[in-house]
Amino acid sequence: MRTLVTGGAGYVGSVCVERLLAEGHTVTVVDDLSEGHRAAVAPGVDFCEGNFGDLALLDAVMAKARPEAVLHFAGSTLVGESMENPLKYFQNNTANGIALLKAAASAGVGKFIFSSTCAVYGEPATVPIAETAPRQPVNPYGASKLMMEQAMEWQTQATGMECVALRYFNAAGASENFGEHHRHETHLIPCLLQTALGQRETFSLFGTDHPTPDGTCIRDYIHVSDLAAAHAQALRSGISGPFNLGRGRGDSVREVIAACCEVTGQKISIAEKPAREGDPPELVATVAKAAEQLNWHAEITNLHEIVETAWRWHQDYPDGYYA
Ligand code: UDP
């Protein structure tokens, strides 16, 4: 299939592009490299450097690539930053996302696959969370993604365009060649592994008095290669709607710290800090819908295995894509 991928130079996008190529799809990547890295784009891709919110560029890329499907990974993804700069999130994730959806619809694209997030649920009343749970985001990041989901739902209803919202829980791990490298790293596992590598003196543990058994936040960590497989399945399927992508089990921050210490063989220095604003205590997916309708489930079910792949990548590429 001819695909157009936004954010294909980013963390999840790069691993997904690798998978699409392996499955024989044709891939055009649009990425402005503000977060992504040129070296993260696999060979064999038609790469276009630019912002997906640039309408003239989009028209030109649509005309050249003639995509049958758009996979939309690009966006702003940090809860903390969204609390400080909400309009960046509504501009990049909502306004520009809708412009992309409109350009895709105008170009006759039949399928649109969107990287959504468990942050659309906010602080759910019950965990694990089903796709039918109320969507009540507690931060601008989740709210900006929810508005995009709603635009897609109405577009499907009005036109029959297939729109799939893949609600990632916590992406983690690496493929052999592509891993997690943010210019300003704030994510749990890379921060821990950078501390193990001696690149940070101390790891800051945000929040130890959450209403969870050990007081730290619980998240559902899902391997990035499993996320890529879910996109490939969504591309094959003829369905629309939201799907949770997780392992269906939660690990606390303290459990992730323990796994990182074991995998790296290092004693990681920890500084306990106040909770980060906007962090819900517990987010774990129910995964039945994806299993039934996408024929997808996480292949890597063990947290240690996820951390091992990330550790291998961090050791192979200690400077990430700057190497
Ligand atoms: N976290 C932490 N220290 C860090 C980074 C993250 O304690 O340096 C915690 C964070 O507060 C949250 C969990 O780890 O409870 C997962 O955070 P991450 O940023 O990886 O993903 P999020 O769930 O915010 O999307």
Short mmCIF file of N, CA and C in Angstrom, two decimals, residues 117-136 167-169 218-220 243-246 248-249 280-289:
data_model
loop_
_atom_site.label_atom_id
_atom_site.label_comp_id
_atom_site.label_asym_id
_atom_site.label_seq_id
_atom_site.Cartn_x
_atom_site.Cartn_y
_atom_site.Cartn_z
N THR A 117 -3.71 8.50 22.57
CA THR A 117 -3.05 8.28 23.85
C THR A 117 -4.05 7.91 24.95
N CYS A 118 -3.57 7.18 25.93
CA CYS A 118 -4.41 6.88 27.09
C CYS A 118 -4.71 8.14 27.89
N ALA A 119 -3.99 9.23 27.60
CA ALA A 119 -4.26 10.49 28.31
C ALA A 119 -5.65 11.03 27.99
N VAL A 120 -6.32 10.50 26.96
CA VAL A 120 -7.69 10.96 26.69
C VAL A 120 -8.64 10.54 27.81
N TYR A 121 -8.26 9.54 28.61
CA TYR A 121 -9.16 9.07 29.68
C TYR A 121 -9.05 9.90 30.95
N GLY A 122 -8.00 10.67 31.09
CA GLY A 122 -7.82 11.43 32.32
C GLY A 122 -7.54 10.53 33.50
N GLU A 123 -8.29 10.73 34.58
CA GLU A 123 -8.14 9.86 35.75
C GLU A 123 -9.34 8.94 35.80
N PRO A 124 -9.24 7.76 35.20
CA PRO A 124 -10.41 6.89 35.04
C PRO A 124 -10.94 6.40 36.38
N ALA A 125 -12.26 6.23 36.44
CA ALA A 125 -12.89 5.76 37.68
C ALA A 125 -12.54 4.30 37.93
N THR A 126 -12.40 3.53 36.86
CA THR A 126 -12.02 2.12 37.03
C THR A 126 -10.84 1.78 36.12
N VAL A 127 -9.99 0.93 36.66
CA VAL A 127 -8.80 0.46 35.93
C VAL A 127 -8.83 -1.06 36.01
N PRO A 128 -8.53 -1.83 34.95
CA PRO A 128 -8.11 -1.37 33.63
C PRO A 128 -9.22 -0.63 32.87
N ILE A 129 -8.77 0.12 31.88
CA ILE A 129 -9.63 1.06 31.17
C ILE A 129 -10.10 0.47 29.84
N ALA A 130 -11.40 0.45 29.64
CA ALA A 130 -11.93 0.00 28.34
C ALA A 130 -12.09 1.21 27.42
N GLU A 131 -12.16 0.95 26.13
CA GLU A 131 -12.30 2.03 25.14
C GLU A 131 -13.59 2.82 25.36
N THR A 132 -14.58 2.18 26.02
CA THR A 132 -15.87 2.84 26.24
C THR A 132 -15.86 3.74 27.48
N ALA A 133 -14.77 3.77 28.22
CA ALA A 133 -14.70 4.61 29.43
C ALA A 133 -14.85 6.07 29.04
N PRO A 134 -15.40 6.89 29.93
CA PRO A 134 -15.55 8.31 29.60
C PRO A 134 -14.21 8.95 29.30
N ARG A 135 -14.21 9.86 28.33
CA ARG A 135 -12.97 10.56 27.97
C ARG A 135 -12.99 11.91 28.66
N GLN A 136 -12.21 12.02 29.71
CA GLN A 136 -12.18 13.25 30.51
C GLN A 136 -10.73 13.62 30.81
N ARG A 167 -4.80 4.26 20.78
CA ARG A 167 -4.49 4.92 22.06
C ARG A 167 -3.34 4.19 22.73
N TYR A 168 -2.14 4.77 22.52
CA TYR A 168 -0.96 4.16 23.13
C TYR A 168 -1.02 4.35 24.63
N PHE A 169 -0.62 3.33 25.34
CA PHE A 169 -0.32 3.51 26.74
C PHE A 169 1.16 3.96 26.78
N ILE A 218 1.36 4.11 38.36
CA ILE A 218 1.32 2.84 37.63
C ILE A 218 0.99 3.12 36.17
N ARG A 219 1.80 2.53 35.28
CA ARG A 219 1.58 2.69 33.85
C ARG A 219 1.66 1.33 33.17
N ASP A 220 1.11 1.28 31.95
CA ASP A 220 1.10 0.05 31.16
C ASP A 220 2.15 0.24 30.05
N PHE A 243 -8.77 2.13 19.65
CA PHE A 243 -8.24 0.88 20.21
C PHE A 243 -7.17 1.21 21.23
N ASN A 244 -7.28 0.59 22.40
CA ASN A 244 -6.21 0.68 23.38
C ASN A 244 -5.05 -0.20 22.93
N LEU A 245 -3.83 0.31 23.07
CA LEU A 245 -2.65 -0.50 22.81
C LEU A 245 -1.79 -0.54 24.07
N GLY A 246 -1.86 -1.66 24.75
CA GLY A 246 -1.07 -1.84 25.97
C GLY A 246 -0.85 -3.33 26.17
N GLY A 248 -1.89 -4.62 29.02
CA GLY A 248 -2.98 -5.02 29.90
C GLY A 248 -2.49 -5.32 31.31
N ARG A 249 -1.30 -4.83 31.63
CA ARG A 249 -0.84 -4.94 33.01
C ARG A 249 -0.01 -3.71 33.39
N PRO A 280 -1.85 11.27 36.13
CA PRO A 280 -2.84 10.40 36.78
C PRO A 280 -2.14 9.24 37.50
N PRO A 281 -2.68 8.78 38.64
CA PRO A 281 -1.99 7.74 39.41
C PRO A 281 -1.86 6.41 38.68
N GLU A 282 -2.91 6.01 37.94
CA GLU A 282 -2.87 4.66 37.36
C GLU A 282 -3.53 4.62 35.98
N LEU A 283 -2.80 4.13 34.99
CA LEU A 283 -3.34 3.97 33.64
C LEU A 283 -2.93 2.60 33.11
N VAL A 284 -3.91 1.72 33.02
CA VAL A 284 -3.67 0.37 32.50
C VAL A 284 -4.79 0.05 31.52
N ALA A 285 -4.45 -0.58 30.42
CA ALA A 285 -5.42 -0.84 29.34
C ALA A 285 -6.17 -2.15 29.54
N THR A 286 -7.43 -2.18 29.08
CA THR A 286 -7.99 -3.48 28.72
C THR A 286 -7.65 -3.65 27.24
N VAL A 287 -7.34 -4.86 26.86
CA VAL A 287 -6.81 -5.06 25.51
C VAL A 287 -7.68 -6.01 24.68
N ALA A 288 -8.88 -6.30 25.18
CA ALA A 288 -9.74 -7.27 24.50
C ALA A 288 -10.18 -6.78 23.13
N LYS A 289 -10.48 -5.49 23.01
CA LYS A 289 -11.01 -5.00 21.74
C LYS A 289 -9.97 -5.14 20.62
#
